[in-house]
Amino acid sequence: MAETKHNLQLLVLKHGQKRVMVRRQRSYNLMLDTTSKYFPGIPRYLITLQTNQLNICGGYYVEITAEIWEDVVDLLNVVEVTRAEITLPIPPSPLYAQWPFPSLDNQPAPNQVNRQNSSYAPQKFYKYLQY
């Protein structure tokens, strides 16, 4: 019985081959603080906590959100620590590609240049070097 009570106070954090036993934090933010302390290679803002231990996970690792942390923290023995994937937005196309008017030097915009004619870029470059 003492072991069961003690287990409710402890939690194993796992990332790759590294496993660390820590105090179980009821607060999601405190758990993130603890996690970043023992896994400093992952910035705190990129830490995600996952589990596959609950029946609802169907054996897959599922991210544990801050909203449900308090509901599941006592049901877990091991929490997988992962680095969140950051998806960078696709940059908008350059303004000149959308500009409907000819350029000031009456040269076609770069997106209008025949890609097989590689002479355009050096001509434009050398033209500006001459001034």
Short mmCIF file of C-alpha atoms in Angstrom, two decimals:
data_model
loop_
_atom_site.label_atom_id
_atom_site.label_comp_id
_atom_site.label_asym_id
_atom_site.label_seq_id
_atom_site.Cartn_x
_atom_site.Cartn_y
_atom_site.Cartn_z
CA MET A 1 0.00 0.00 0.00
CA ALA A 2 2.85 2.40 0.78
CA GLU A 3 4.22 1.74 -2.71
CA THR A 4 0.85 2.61 -4.29
CA LYS A 5 0.63 5.88 -2.37
CA HIS A 6 4.23 6.68 -3.24
CA ASN A 7 3.58 5.92 -6.94
CA LEU A 8 0.81 8.53 -6.97
CA GLN A 9 3.44 11.11 -6.05
CA LEU A 10 5.88 10.02 -8.76
CA LEU A 11 5.85 10.04 -12.53
CA VAL A 12 8.38 8.92 -15.12
CA LEU A 13 9.20 11.33 -17.93
CA LYS A 14 10.63 9.67 -21.03
CA HIS A 15 12.31 11.18 -24.09
CA GLY A 16 14.23 8.86 -26.39
CA GLN A 17 16.37 6.58 -24.21
CA LYS A 18 16.35 8.96 -21.23
CA ARG A 19 13.92 8.34 -18.37
CA VAL A 20 13.61 10.52 -15.28
CA MET A 21 11.46 9.91 -12.21
CA VAL A 22 9.96 13.18 -10.98
CA ARG A 23 7.36 14.43 -8.58
CA ARG A 24 3.89 14.30 -10.11
CA GLN A 25 2.70 17.89 -10.61
CA ARG A 26 -1.04 18.64 -10.52
CA SER A 27 -0.48 21.85 -12.46
CA TYR A 28 0.24 21.46 -16.18
CA ASN A 29 2.51 24.52 -16.12
CA LEU A 30 4.50 23.16 -13.17
CA MET A 31 4.83 19.86 -15.04
CA LEU A 32 6.21 21.75 -18.05
CA ASP A 33 8.66 23.53 -15.73
CA THR A 34 9.81 20.20 -14.30
CA THR A 35 10.09 18.68 -17.76
CA SER A 36 12.19 21.55 -19.11
CA LYS A 37 14.50 21.23 -16.09
CA TYR A 38 15.33 17.59 -16.90
CA PHE A 39 15.16 17.88 -20.70
CA PRO A 40 16.90 21.23 -21.34
CA GLY A 41 17.45 20.38 -25.01
CA ILE A 42 13.76 21.05 -25.65
CA PRO A 43 12.67 24.66 -25.15
CA ARG A 44 9.74 24.87 -22.72
CA TYR A 45 7.43 26.37 -25.34
CA LEU A 46 8.04 23.34 -27.61
CA ILE A 47 7.45 20.63 -24.99
CA THR A 48 4.48 18.37 -25.53
CA LEU A 49 3.43 15.63 -23.14
CA GLN A 50 1.96 12.45 -24.58
CA THR A 51 0.64 9.10 -23.42
CA ASN A 52 -0.49 5.81 -24.92
CA GLN A 53 -1.41 4.26 -21.54
CA LEU A 54 -5.11 5.08 -21.52
CA ASN A 55 -7.71 2.92 -23.29
CA ILE A 56 -9.02 5.95 -25.14
CA CYS A 57 -5.61 6.30 -26.88
CA GLY A 58 -6.03 2.97 -28.66
CA GLY A 59 -2.32 2.25 -28.23
CA TYR A 60 -1.28 5.44 -30.05
CA TYR A 61 0.64 8.28 -28.46
CA VAL A 62 -1.79 11.15 -27.89
CA GLU A 63 -0.90 14.66 -26.78
CA ILE A 64 -2.12 15.60 -23.31
CA THR A 65 -3.47 19.13 -23.32
CA ALA A 66 -3.40 21.58 -20.44
CA GLU A 67 -7.21 21.40 -20.24
CA ILE A 68 -7.29 17.69 -19.37
CA TRP A 69 -3.99 17.32 -17.49
CA GLU A 70 -5.63 17.34 -14.04
CA ASP A 71 -8.13 14.69 -15.20
CA VAL A 72 -5.49 12.20 -16.34
CA VAL A 73 -2.35 12.89 -14.31
CA ASP A 74 -3.24 10.33 -11.62
CA LEU A 75 -3.89 7.65 -14.26
CA LEU A 76 -0.40 7.82 -15.74
CA ASN A 77 2.88 6.18 -14.81
CA VAL A 78 4.98 7.27 -17.80
CA VAL A 79 4.66 10.42 -19.89
CA GLU A 80 6.39 10.70 -23.24
CA VAL A 81 8.11 14.05 -23.72
CA THR A 82 8.26 15.25 -27.31
CA ARG A 83 9.24 18.36 -29.21
CA ALA A 84 6.32 20.11 -30.89
CA GLU A 85 6.52 20.35 -34.65
CA ILE A 86 6.50 23.91 -35.88
CA THR A 87 4.89 24.44 -39.25
CA LEU A 88 6.18 27.59 -40.86
CA PRO A 89 3.67 29.47 -43.00
CA ILE A 90 4.33 29.63 -46.72
CA PRO A 91 5.56 33.16 -47.40
CA PRO A 92 3.33 35.22 -49.67
CA SER A 93 4.50 35.61 -53.23
CA PRO A 94 6.65 38.70 -53.80
CA LEU A 95 4.87 41.94 -54.59
CA TYR A 96 6.48 42.24 -57.99
CA ALA A 97 4.95 38.92 -59.04
CA GLN A 98 1.48 40.39 -58.40
CA TRP A 99 2.19 43.84 -59.82
CA PRO A 100 0.11 44.39 -62.99
CA PHE A 101 2.30 47.13 -64.47
CA PRO A 102 5.59 46.78 -66.35
CA SER A 103 8.73 47.46 -64.36
CA LEU A 104 10.35 50.88 -64.51
CA ASP A 105 13.08 49.68 -66.86
CA ASN A 106 10.53 47.93 -69.13
CA GLN A 107 12.01 44.53 -68.29
CA PRO A 108 9.60 41.70 -67.57
CA ALA A 109 9.09 40.74 -63.95
CA PRO A 110 11.21 37.75 -62.92
CA ASN A 111 8.21 35.43 -63.03
CA GLN A 112 7.62 36.45 -66.66
CA VAL A 113 11.14 35.64 -67.85
CA ASN A 114 11.62 32.61 -70.05
CA ARG A 115 13.34 30.19 -67.68
CA GLN A 116 15.41 28.76 -70.53
CA ASN A 117 16.89 32.20 -71.26
CA SER A 118 19.45 32.46 -68.50
CA SER A 119 20.94 35.61 -70.00
CA TYR A 120 18.34 37.87 -68.36
CA ALA A 121 19.76 37.76 -64.82
CA PRO A 122 23.37 38.64 -65.72
CA GLN A 123 22.20 41.46 -68.02
CA LYS A 124 20.09 42.98 -65.29
CA PHE A 125 22.89 42.56 -62.74
CA TYR A 126 25.57 44.10 -64.94
CA LYS A 127 23.26 46.94 -65.95
CA TYR A 128 23.09 48.07 -62.31
CA LEU A 129 26.82 47.65 -61.78
CA GLN A 130 27.58 50.09 -64.61
CA TYR A 131 26.08 53.05 -62.74
#
